[in-house]
Short mmCIF file of C-alpha atoms in Angstrom, two decimals:
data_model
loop_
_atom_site.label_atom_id
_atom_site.label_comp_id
_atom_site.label_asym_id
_atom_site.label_seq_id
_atom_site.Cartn_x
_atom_site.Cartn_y
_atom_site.Cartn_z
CA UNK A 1 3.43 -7.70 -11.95
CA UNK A 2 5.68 -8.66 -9.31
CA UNK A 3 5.59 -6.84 -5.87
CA UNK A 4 7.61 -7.45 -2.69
CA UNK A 5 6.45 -5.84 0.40
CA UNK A 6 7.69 -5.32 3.21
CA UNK A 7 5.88 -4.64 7.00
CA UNK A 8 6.57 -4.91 10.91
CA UNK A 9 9.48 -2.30 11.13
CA UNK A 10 8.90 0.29 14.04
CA UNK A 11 11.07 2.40 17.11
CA UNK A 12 12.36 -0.34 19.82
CA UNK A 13 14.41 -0.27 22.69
CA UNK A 14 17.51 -1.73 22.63
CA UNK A 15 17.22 -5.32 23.87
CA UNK A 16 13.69 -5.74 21.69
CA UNK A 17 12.67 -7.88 19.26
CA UNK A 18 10.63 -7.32 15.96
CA UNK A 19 9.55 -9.72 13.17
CA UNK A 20 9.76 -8.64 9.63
CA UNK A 21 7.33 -9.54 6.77
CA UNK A 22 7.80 -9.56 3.02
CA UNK A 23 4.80 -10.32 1.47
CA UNK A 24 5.27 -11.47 -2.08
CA UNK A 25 2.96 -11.56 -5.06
CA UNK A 26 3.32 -12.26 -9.01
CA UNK A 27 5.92 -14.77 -8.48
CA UNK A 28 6.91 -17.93 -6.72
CA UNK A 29 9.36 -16.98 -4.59
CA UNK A 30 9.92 -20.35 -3.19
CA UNK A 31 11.85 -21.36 -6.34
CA UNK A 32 14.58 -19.07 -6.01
CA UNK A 33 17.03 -17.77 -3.15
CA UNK A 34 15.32 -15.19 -0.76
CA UNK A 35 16.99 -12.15 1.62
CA UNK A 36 17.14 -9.53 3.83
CA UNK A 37 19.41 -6.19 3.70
CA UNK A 38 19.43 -3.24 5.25
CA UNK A 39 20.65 0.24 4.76
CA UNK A 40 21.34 2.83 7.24
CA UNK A 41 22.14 6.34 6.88
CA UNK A 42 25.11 7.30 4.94
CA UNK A 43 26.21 3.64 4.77
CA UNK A 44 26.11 0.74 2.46
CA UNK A 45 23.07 -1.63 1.64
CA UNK A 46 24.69 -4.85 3.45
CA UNK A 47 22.78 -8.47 3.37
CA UNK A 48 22.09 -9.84 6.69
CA UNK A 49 20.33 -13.32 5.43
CA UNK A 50 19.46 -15.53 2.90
CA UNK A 51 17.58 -18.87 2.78
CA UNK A 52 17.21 -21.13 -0.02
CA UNK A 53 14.79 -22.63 -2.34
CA UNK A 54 15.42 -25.87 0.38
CA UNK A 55 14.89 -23.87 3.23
CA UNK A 56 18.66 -23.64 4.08
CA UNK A 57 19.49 -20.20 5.29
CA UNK A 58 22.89 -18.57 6.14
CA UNK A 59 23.61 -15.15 8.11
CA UNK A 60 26.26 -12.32 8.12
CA UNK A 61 28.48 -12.69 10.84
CA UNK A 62 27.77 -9.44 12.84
CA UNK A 63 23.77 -10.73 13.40
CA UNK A 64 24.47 -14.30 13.88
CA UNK A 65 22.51 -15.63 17.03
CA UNK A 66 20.27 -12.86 16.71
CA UNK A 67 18.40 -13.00 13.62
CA UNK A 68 16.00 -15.69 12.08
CA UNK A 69 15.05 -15.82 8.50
CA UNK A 70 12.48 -17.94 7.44
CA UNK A 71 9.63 -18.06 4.66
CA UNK A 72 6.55 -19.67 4.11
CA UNK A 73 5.79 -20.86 0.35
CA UNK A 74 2.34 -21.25 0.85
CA UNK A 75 1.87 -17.75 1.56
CA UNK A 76 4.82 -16.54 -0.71
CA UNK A 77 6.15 -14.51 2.24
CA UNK A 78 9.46 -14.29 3.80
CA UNK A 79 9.85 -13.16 7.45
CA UNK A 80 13.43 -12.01 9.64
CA UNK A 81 12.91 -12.46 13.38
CA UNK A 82 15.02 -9.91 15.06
CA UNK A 83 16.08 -10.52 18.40
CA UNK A 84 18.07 -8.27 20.94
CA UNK A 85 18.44 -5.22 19.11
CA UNK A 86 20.87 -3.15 19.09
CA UNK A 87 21.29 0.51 18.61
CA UNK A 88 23.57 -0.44 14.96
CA UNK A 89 20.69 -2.74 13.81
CA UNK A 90 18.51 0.72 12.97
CA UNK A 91 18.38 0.62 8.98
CA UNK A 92 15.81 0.30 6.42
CA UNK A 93 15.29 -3.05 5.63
CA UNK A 94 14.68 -4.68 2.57
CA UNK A 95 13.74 -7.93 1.11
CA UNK A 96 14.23 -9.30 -2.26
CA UNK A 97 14.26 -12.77 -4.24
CA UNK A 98 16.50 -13.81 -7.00
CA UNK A 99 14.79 -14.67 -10.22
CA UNK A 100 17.71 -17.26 -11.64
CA UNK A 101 18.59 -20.11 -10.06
CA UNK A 102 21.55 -19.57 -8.13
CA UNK A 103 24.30 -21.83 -6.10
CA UNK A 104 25.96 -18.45 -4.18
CA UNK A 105 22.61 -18.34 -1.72
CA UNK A 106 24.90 -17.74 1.40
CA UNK A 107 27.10 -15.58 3.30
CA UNK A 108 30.82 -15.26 3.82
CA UNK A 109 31.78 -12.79 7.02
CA UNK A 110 29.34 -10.14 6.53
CA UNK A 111 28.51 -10.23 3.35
CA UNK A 112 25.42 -12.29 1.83
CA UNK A 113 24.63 -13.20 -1.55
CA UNK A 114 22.72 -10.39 -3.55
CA UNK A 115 20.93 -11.10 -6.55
CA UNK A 116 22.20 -9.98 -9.83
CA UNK A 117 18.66 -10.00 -10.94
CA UNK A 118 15.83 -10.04 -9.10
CA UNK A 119 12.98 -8.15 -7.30
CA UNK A 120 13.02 -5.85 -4.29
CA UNK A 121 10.67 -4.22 -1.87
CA UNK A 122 10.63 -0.51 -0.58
CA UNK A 123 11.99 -1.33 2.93
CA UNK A 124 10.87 -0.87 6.07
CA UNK A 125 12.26 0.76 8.68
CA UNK A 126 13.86 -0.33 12.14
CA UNK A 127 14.75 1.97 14.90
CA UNK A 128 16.58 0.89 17.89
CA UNK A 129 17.13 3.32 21.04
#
């Protein structure tokens, strides 16, 4: 049974930082492309990052500079550093990992690879004020 969850969302001031977990368990999620989206209210999922099975990641162009994704494959679990939030970065975010081997693990402008097929957590939430 696969599960992806998610932790470390909570209400910052604009300007904070936060670091977001995805704990993983049931698969190897270092095999496959990892990300991060978020949703806010009334508005489209959007990916934010990705990183690959090598450890190459890519990010949508409206959180370049500011956000980190990383993951650790001995602990299955994918993190996003946030830094200097902003009031527009308050979503729910999610994490999920492909389950096919894919060559699209990137981003183009702001839009990041999704996978077609895959897993995804329940989101947590970030609030920025």
């Amino acid at each position: 049974h696969v599960q992806l969850v998610e932790s470390g969302g909570g209400s910052v001031q604009t300007g904070g930082s936060l670091t977001l977990s995805c704990t993983v368990s049931g698969y190897t999620s270092s095999r496959y492309c990892m990300g991060w989206f978020r949703q806010a209210p009334g508005k489209e999922r959007e990916g934010v990052a990705v990183i690959d099975s090598d450890g190459t990641t890519d990010y949508a162009d409206n959180v370049k500079g500011r956000f980190t994704i990383s993951r650790d494959n001995v602990k299955n679990t994918l993190f996003l550093q946030i830094d200097s939030l902003k009031p527009e970065d308050s979503a729910m975010y999610f994490c999920a990992g492909d389950s096919t081997v894919t060559r699209a693990c990137y981003c183009i402008g702001d839009y990041c690879y999704t996978p077609v097929s895959g897993y995804w957590g329940q989101g947590t939430q970030v609030t920025v004020s």
